[in-house]
PDB file of C-alpha atoms and ligand atoms in Angstrom:
ATOM      1  CA  MET A  84      52.693  88.330  71.200  1.00 92.00           C
ATOM      2  CA  LEU A  85      53.101  90.828  74.124  1.00 84.00           C
ATOM      3  CA  GLN A  86      55.191  89.575  77.030  1.00 89.00           C
ATOM      4  CA  GLU A  87      54.597  90.358  80.630  1.00 86.00           C
ATOM      5  CA  LEU A  88      57.683  92.873  81.877  1.00 84.00           C
ATOM      6  CA  PRO A  89      58.822  92.457  85.321  1.00 86.00           C
ATOM      7  CA  LEU A  90      57.840  95.657  87.417  1.00 88.00           C
ATOM      8  CA  GLY A  91      61.260  96.313  88.225  1.00 83.00           C
ATOM      9  CA  ASP A  92      62.126  96.691  84.526  1.00 80.00           C
ATOM     10  CA  VAL A  93      59.491  99.474  83.982  1.00 80.00           C
ATOM     11  CA  TYR A  94      61.900 102.465  84.795  1.00 77.00           C
ATOM     12  CA  GLN A  95      64.069 101.596  81.853  1.00 74.00           C
ATOM     13  CA  LEU A  96      61.302 102.346  79.708  1.00 72.00           C
ATOM     14  CA  LEU A  97      60.432 105.874  81.196  1.00 71.00           C
ATOM     15  CA  GLU A  98      64.110 107.019  82.171  1.00 69.00           C
ATOM     16  CA  PRO A  99      63.845 110.505  80.855  1.00 67.00           C
ATOM     17  CA  GLY A 100      67.568 111.311  80.754  1.00 75.00           C
ATOM     18  CA  PRO A 101      69.889 113.164  80.241  1.00 95.00           C
ATOM     19  CA  VAL A 102      72.094 111.365  82.874  1.00 97.00           C
ATOM     20  CA  ALA A 103      73.127 114.025  85.151  1.00 97.00           C
ATOM     21  CA  LEU A 104      75.614 114.293  87.772  1.00 98.00           C
ATOM     22  CA  LEU A 105      74.504 115.931  91.259  1.00 98.00           C
ATOM     23  CA  THR A 106      77.291 117.725  93.430  1.00 98.00           C
ATOM     24  CA  THR A 107      77.031 118.707  97.103  1.00 98.00           C
ATOM     25  CA  ALA A 108      79.557 120.452  99.582  1.00 98.00           C
ATOM     26  CA  ALA A 109      78.842 119.270 103.289  1.00 95.00           C
ATOM     27  CA  GLN A 110      81.371 119.893 105.910  1.00 88.00           C
ATOM     28  CA  ASP A 111      83.956 120.785 103.451  1.00 82.00           C
ATOM     29  CA  ARG A 112      83.605 117.632 101.509  1.00 93.00           C
ATOM     30  CA  LEU A 113      82.843 117.730  97.917  1.00 98.00           C
ATOM     31  CA  ASN A 114      80.885 114.841  96.414  1.00 98.00           C
ATOM     32  CA  ILE A 115      79.282 113.972  93.286  1.00 98.00           C
ATOM     33  CA  MET A 116      76.498 111.068  92.676  1.00 98.00           C
ATOM     34  CA  THR A 117      74.914 109.989  89.208  1.00 98.00           C
ATOM     35  CA  LEU A 118      71.258 111.209  88.815  1.00 97.00           C
ATOM     36  CA  SER A 119      68.927 110.190  86.142  1.00 95.00           C
ATOM     37  CA  TRP A 120      65.582 110.214  88.038  1.00 94.00           C
ATOM     38  CA  HIS A 121      64.916 114.000  87.428  1.00 95.00           C
ATOM     39  CA  MET A 122      62.085 115.827  85.951  1.00 94.00           C
ATOM     40  CA  MET A 123      61.484 119.571  84.671  1.00 92.00           C
ATOM     41  CA  MET A 124      58.567 121.243  86.609  1.00 92.00           C
ATOM     42  CA  GLU A 125      58.582 124.718  85.631  1.00 92.00           C
ATOM     43  CA  PHE A 126      60.080 127.075  82.857  1.00 89.00           C
ATOM     44  CA  GLU A 127      61.122 130.083  84.562  1.00 92.00           C
ATOM     45  CA  PRO A 128      62.264 130.268  87.279  1.00 92.00           C
ATOM     46  CA  PRO A 129      63.456 126.495  86.411  1.00 94.00           C
ATOM     47  CA  ARG A 130      62.183 124.260  88.881  1.00 94.00           C
ATOM     48  CA  VAL A 131      63.157 120.537  88.948  1.00 94.00           C
ATOM     49  CA  ALA A 132      62.116 117.416  90.774  1.00 97.00           C
ATOM     50  CA  CYS A 133      64.660 114.839  91.475  1.00 97.00           C
ATOM     51  CA  ILE A 134      64.904 111.681  93.518  1.00 97.00           C
ATOM     52  CA  VAL A 135      68.000 111.033  95.837  1.00 98.00           C
ATOM     53  CA  SER A 136      68.029 108.044  97.520  1.00 98.00           C
ATOM     54  CA  ALA A 137      68.308 108.054 101.473  1.00 98.00           C
ATOM     55  CA  ASN A 138      71.081 105.391 101.060  1.00 97.00           C
ATOM     56  CA  ASN A 139      73.178 107.553  99.391  1.00 98.00           C
ATOM     57  CA  HIS A 140      75.961 109.921 100.924  1.00 97.00           C
ATOM     58  CA  SER A 141      74.364 112.742  98.963  1.00 98.00           C
ATOM     59  CA  PHE A 142      71.002 112.666 100.682  1.00 98.00           C
ATOM     60  CA  ALA A 143      72.689 113.609 103.993  1.00 96.00           C
ATOM     61  CA  ALA A 144      74.689 116.588 102.000  1.00 97.00           C
ATOM     62  CA  LEU A 145      71.476 117.499 100.436  1.00 98.00           C
ATOM     63  CA  THR A 146      69.341 117.606 103.456  1.00 97.00           C
ATOM     64  CA  ASP A 147      71.960 119.473 105.380  1.00 97.00           C
ATOM     65  CA  THR A 148      72.964 122.111 102.978  1.00 98.00           C
ATOM     66  CA  LEU A 149      69.690 122.524 100.936  1.00 98.00           C
ATOM     67  CA  GLU A 150      71.889 123.384  97.840  1.00 98.00           C
ATOM     68  CA  CYS A 151      73.726 121.387  94.944  1.00 98.00           C
ATOM     69  CA  VAL A 152      74.681 121.431  91.328  1.00 97.00           C
ATOM     70  CA  ILE A 153      73.112 119.386  88.590  1.00 96.00           C
ATOM     71  CA  ALA A 154      76.001 119.072  85.731  1.00 97.00           C
ATOM     72  CA  LEU A 155      75.603 117.457  82.643  1.00 94.00           C
ATOM     73  CA  PRO A 156      78.058 115.331  81.403  1.00 97.00           C
ATOM     74  CA  ALA A 157      78.558 114.584  77.427  1.00 96.00           C
ATOM     75  CA  ARG A 158      79.538 111.216  75.785  1.00 97.00           C
ATOM     76  CA  HIS A 159      83.243 111.513  76.631  1.00 97.00           C
ATOM     77  CA  LEU A 160      82.496 111.422  80.368  1.00 98.00           C
ATOM     78  CA  ALA A 161      80.354 108.192  80.133  1.00 97.00           C
ATOM     79  CA  GLU A 162      82.703 106.056  81.853  1.00 97.00           C
ATOM     80  CA  LYS A 163      83.416 108.404  84.656  1.00 98.00           C
ATOM     81  CA  VAL A 164      79.508 108.749  84.960  1.00 98.00           C
ATOM     82  CA  VAL A 165      79.312 105.004  85.874  1.00 97.00           C
ATOM     83  CA  GLN A 166      82.085 104.988  88.063  1.00 98.00           C
ATOM     84  CA  ILE A 167      80.473 107.781  90.082  1.00 98.00           C
ATOM     85  CA  GLY A 168      77.062 106.268  90.111  1.00 97.00           C
ATOM     86  CA  ASN A 169      78.693 103.039  91.556  1.00 97.00           C
ATOM     87  CA  THR A 170      80.994 104.335  94.408  1.00 98.00           C
ATOM     88  CA  SER A 171      80.188 106.351  97.494  1.00 97.00           C
ATOM     89  CA  GLY A 172      81.567 109.567  98.922  1.00 96.00           C
ATOM     90  CA  ARG A 173      81.487 107.982 102.078  1.00 94.00           C
ATOM     91  CA  ASP A 174      84.820 106.342 101.335  1.00 94.00           C
ATOM     92  CA  THR A 175      85.753 107.675  98.160  1.00 96.00           C
ATOM     93  CA  ASP A 176      86.906 111.377  96.789  1.00 97.00           C
ATOM     94  CA  LYS A 177      85.003 111.162  93.681  1.00 98.00           C
ATOM     95  CA  PHE A 178      86.396 114.217  92.074  1.00 98.00           C
ATOM     96  CA  ALA A 179      89.923 112.725  92.560  1.00 98.00           C
ATOM     97  CA  ALA A 180      89.126 109.321  91.650  1.00 98.00           C
ATOM     98  CA  ALA A 181      87.348 110.266  88.521  1.00 98.00           C
ATOM     99  CA  GLY A 182      89.721 113.136  87.791  1.00 98.00           C
ATOM    100  CA  LEU A 183      86.982 115.806  87.360  1.00 98.00           C
ATOM    101  CA  THR A 184      87.740 119.353  88.260  1.00 98.00           C
ATOM    102  CA  PRO A 185      85.489 121.043  91.053  1.00 98.00           C
ATOM    103  CA  GLN A 186      84.939 124.910  90.278  1.00 98.00           C
ATOM    104  CA  ALA A 187      83.548 127.467  92.688  1.00 97.00           C
ATOM    105  CA  ALA A 188      79.799 128.125  91.817  1.00 97.00           C
ATOM    106  CA  TRP A 189      78.367 131.620  92.288  1.00 96.00           C
ATOM    107  CA  GLN A 190      75.312 131.244  94.463  1.00 97.00           C
ATOM    108  CA  VAL A 191      75.815 127.900  96.048  1.00 97.00           C
ATOM    109  CA  GLY A 192      78.292 126.036  98.131  1.00 97.00           C
ATOM    110  CA  ALA A 193      78.396 122.989  96.086  1.00 98.00           C
ATOM    111  CA  PRO A 194      80.913 122.852  93.252  1.00 97.00           C
ATOM    112  CA  LEU A 195      80.471 122.920  89.476  1.00 97.00           C
ATOM    113  CA  ILE A 196      82.174 120.470  87.418  1.00 97.00           C
ATOM    114  CA  ALA A 197      84.551 122.033  84.730  1.00 97.00           C
ATOM    115  CA  GLU A 198      84.336 119.058  82.460  1.00 98.00           C
ATOM    116  CA  CYS A 199      80.630 119.156  81.949  1.00 96.00           C
ATOM    117  CA  PHE A 200      78.780 121.039  79.140  1.00 94.00           C
ATOM    118  CA  ALA A 201      76.252 122.536  81.500  1.00 94.00           C
ATOM    119  CA  ASN A 202      76.108 123.157  85.223  1.00 94.00           C
ATOM    120  CA  LEU A 203      72.786 124.307  87.124  1.00 95.00           C
ATOM    121  CA  GLU A 204      73.168 125.835  90.573  1.00 96.00           C
ATOM    122  CA  CYS A 205      70.507 124.646  92.571  1.00 96.00           C
ATOM    123  CA  ARG A 206      68.760 125.453  96.055  1.00 98.00           C
ATOM    124  CA  VAL A 207      66.113 123.081  97.657  1.00 98.00           C
ATOM    125  CA  THR A 208      62.811 124.848  97.661  1.00 98.00           C
ATOM    126  CA  ASP A 209      60.427 122.249  98.818  1.00 98.00           C
ATOM    127  CA  THR A 210      61.278 119.113 100.959  1.00 98.00           C
ATOM    128  CA  ARG A 211      57.743 118.096 101.878  1.00 98.00           C
ATOM    129  CA  LEU A 212      58.172 114.673  99.710  1.00 98.00           C
ATOM    130  CA  VAL A 213      61.432 113.657 100.728  1.00 98.00           C
ATOM    131  CA  THR A 214      60.261 111.603 103.694  1.00 98.00           C
ATOM    132  CA  ASP A 215      57.810 109.692 101.781  1.00 98.00           C
ATOM    133  CA  TYR A 216      59.558 109.584  98.451  1.00 98.00           C
ATOM    134  CA  ASN A 217      62.981 110.893  98.612  1.00 98.00           C
ATOM    135  CA  LEU A 218      61.945 113.582  96.228  1.00 98.00           C
ATOM    136  CA  PHE A 219      63.563 116.819  96.348  1.00 98.00           C
ATOM    137  CA  ILE A 220      62.076 120.294  94.469  1.00 98.00           C
ATOM    138  CA  LEU A 221      64.983 122.252  93.208  1.00 96.00           C
ATOM    139  CA  GLU A 222      65.000 125.804  91.610  1.00 95.00           C
ATOM    140  CA  VAL A 223      67.716 126.535  89.637  1.00 95.00           C
ATOM    141  CA  VAL A 224      69.400 129.927  90.780  1.00 94.00           C
ATOM    142  CA  GLU A 225      72.251 130.129  88.233  1.00 93.00           C
ATOM    143  CA  ALA A 226      72.984 128.327  85.062  1.00 94.00           C
ATOM    144  CA  TRP A 227      76.371 127.963  83.144  1.00 94.00           C
ATOM    145  CA  THR A 228      77.162 126.184  79.806  1.00 93.00           C
ATOM    146  CA  ASP A 229      80.685 125.506  78.210  1.00 92.00           C
ATOM    147  CA  PRO A 230      80.762 127.403  74.574  1.00 91.00           C
ATOM    148  CA  ARG A 231      83.644 124.715  73.704  1.00 96.00           C
ATOM    149  CA  GLN A 232      81.105 121.837  73.972  1.00 94.00           C
ATOM    150  CA  PRO A 233      78.566 123.388  71.264  1.00 91.00           C
ATOM    151  CA  ASN A 234      76.809 120.048  70.320  1.00 91.00           C
ATOM    152  CA  PRO A 235      77.185 117.767  73.272  1.00 93.00           C
ATOM    153  CA  LYS A 236      76.034 114.157  73.037  1.00 95.00           C
ATOM    154  CA  THR A 237      74.048 113.372  76.259  1.00 95.00           C
ATOM    155  CA  LEU A 238      73.672 110.017  77.704  1.00 96.00           C
ATOM    156  CA  HIS A 239      70.265 108.284  78.535  1.00 95.00           C
ATOM    157  CA  HIS A 240      70.034 105.543  80.795  1.00 93.00           C
ATOM    158  CA  HIS A 241      68.381 102.120  79.568  1.00 91.00           C
ATOM    159  CA  GLY A 242      69.112 100.480  83.076  1.00 89.00           C
ATOM    160  CA  TYR A 243      71.610  97.970  84.241  1.00 87.00           C
ATOM    161  CA  GLY A 244      74.530  99.923  82.722  1.00 90.00           C
ATOM    162  CA  ARG A 245      73.085 100.458  79.179  1.00 92.00           C
ATOM    163  CA  PHE A 246      73.050 103.884  77.869  1.00 94.00           C
ATOM    164  CA  ALA A 247      71.859 105.549  74.676  1.00 93.00           C
ATOM    165  CA  VAL A 248      73.708 108.478  73.212  1.00 95.00           C
ATOM    166  CA  ASP A 249      71.973 111.324  71.961  1.00 93.00           C
ATOM    167  CA  GLY A 250      71.538 111.141  68.306  1.00 88.00           C
ATOM    168  CA  GLU A 251      69.933 112.832  65.464  1.00 88.00           C
ATOM    169  CA  GLU A 252      68.334 116.104  66.022  1.00 84.00           C
ATOM    170  CA  ILE A 253      64.724 117.080  64.259  1.00 89.00           C
ATOM    171  CA  SER A 254      63.255 120.582  64.587  1.00 90.00           C
ATOM    172  CA  PHE A 255      59.768 121.807  64.097  1.00 91.00           C
ATOM    173  CA  ALA A 256      58.188 125.143  64.404  1.00 91.00           C
ATOM    174  CA  SER A 257      57.316 126.064  68.062  1.00 84.00           C
ATOM    175  CA  LYS A 258      54.746 128.270  69.571  1.00 78.00           C
ATOM    176  CA  MET A 259      56.655 128.366  72.783  1.00 69.00           C
ATOM    177  CA  ARG A 260      59.321 130.884  73.229  1.00 61.00           C
TER     178      ARG A 260
HETATM  179  C1  FMN B 498      73.135 105.740  85.539  1.00 71.20           C
HETATM  180  C2  FMN B 498      72.903 106.032  86.868  1.00 71.20           C
HETATM  181  C3  FMN B 498      71.720 106.773  87.443  1.00 71.20           C
HETATM  182  C4  FMN B 498      71.566 106.959  88.425  1.00 71.20           C
HETATM  183  N1  FMN B 498      70.486 107.733  89.026  1.00 71.20           N
HETATM  184  C5  FMN B 498      69.962 107.845  90.388  1.00 71.20           C
HETATM  185  C6  FMN B 498      69.117 108.528  90.659  1.00 71.20           C
HETATM  186  O1  FMN B 498      68.509 109.219  89.821  1.00 71.20           O
HETATM  187  N2  FMN B 498      68.697 108.679  92.046  1.00 71.20           N
HETATM  188  C7  FMN B 498      69.482 108.103  92.908  1.00 71.20           C
HETATM  189  O2  FMN B 498      69.382 108.292  94.458  1.00 71.20           O
HETATM  190  N3  FMN B 498      70.552 107.518  92.901  1.00 71.20           N
HETATM  191  C8  FMN B 498      70.947 107.245  91.527  1.00 71.20           C
HETATM  192  N4  FMN B 498      72.085 106.482  90.950  1.00 71.20           N
HETATM  193  C9  FMN B 498      72.748 105.768  91.948  1.00 71.20           C
HETATM  194  C10 FMN B 498      73.905 106.887  92.747  1.00 71.20           C
HETATM  195  O3  FMN B 498      74.438 107.535  91.713  1.00 71.20           O
HETATM  196  C11 FMN B 498      74.850 105.808  93.510  1.00 71.20           C
HETATM  197  O4  FMN B 498      73.897 105.121  94.547  1.00 71.20           O
HETATM  198  C12 FMN B 498      75.974 106.733  94.037  1.00 71.20           C
HETATM  199  O5  FMN B 498      77.130 105.610  94.408  1.00 71.20           O
HETATM  200  C13 FMN B 498      75.593 107.658  95.241  1.00 71.20           C
HETATM  201  O6  FMN B 498      76.692 108.120  95.560  1.00 71.20           O
HETATM  202  P1  FMN B 498      76.874 108.996  97.086  1.00 71.20           P
HETATM  203  O7  FMN B 498      76.610 107.693  98.270  1.00 71.20           O
HETATM  204  O8  FMN B 498      78.376 109.454  97.300  1.00 71.20           O
HETATM  205  O9  FMN B 498      75.998 109.875  97.446  1.00 71.20           O
HETATM  206  C14 FMN B 498      72.379 106.151  89.615  1.00 71.20           C
HETATM  207  C15 FMN B 498      73.494 105.384  89.116  1.00 71.20           C
HETATM  208  C16 FMN B 498      73.727 105.341  87.989  1.00 71.20           C
HETATM  209  C17 FMN B 498      74.752 104.476  87.545  1.00 71.20           C
END
């Protein structure tokens, strides 16, 4: 028999993952937040939508600078990802607290995270939906991957601190490039 699901639990079913880290740099302060509400919108140039809550310290930094980095952590960083998502840059230096290494990006002021298997330098290109939905449209202007992490196992949020770790891969012929 089907059971009614509380509406507050719906997000757990639709979380797309992978869980990402979003870095910002405002007034010379580097910060990181955990981000799982993001969505691809275009192949090239890559466009991404993401929700950054107005309650987060990162919201002010992103609004001020219109730049960020989306960094992708693999399984070995899971504990740090949770720690970063449960503390605020308002009162914590999260790079130091999590023991992560900021690295200068090429095109944006926000830092790359050296321990992540991929880093996407992003510029905010559209803020029309920020006031109503905290939704930022980003364009990826530079992208980096770490060849020392060839098969990263990504994290996928199932809500309330539960995650799935990327598993078996299956491939099919694709007509897309
Ligand atoms: C797994 C996970 C996913 C999260 N995804 C988001 C998200 O997509 N958008 C958001 O605004 N906050 C998200 N958060 C919450 C922020 O990471 C959290 O509020 C953080 O403390 C904000 O840091 P800041 O105040 O330094 O910006 C997530 C937290 C966790 C643990």
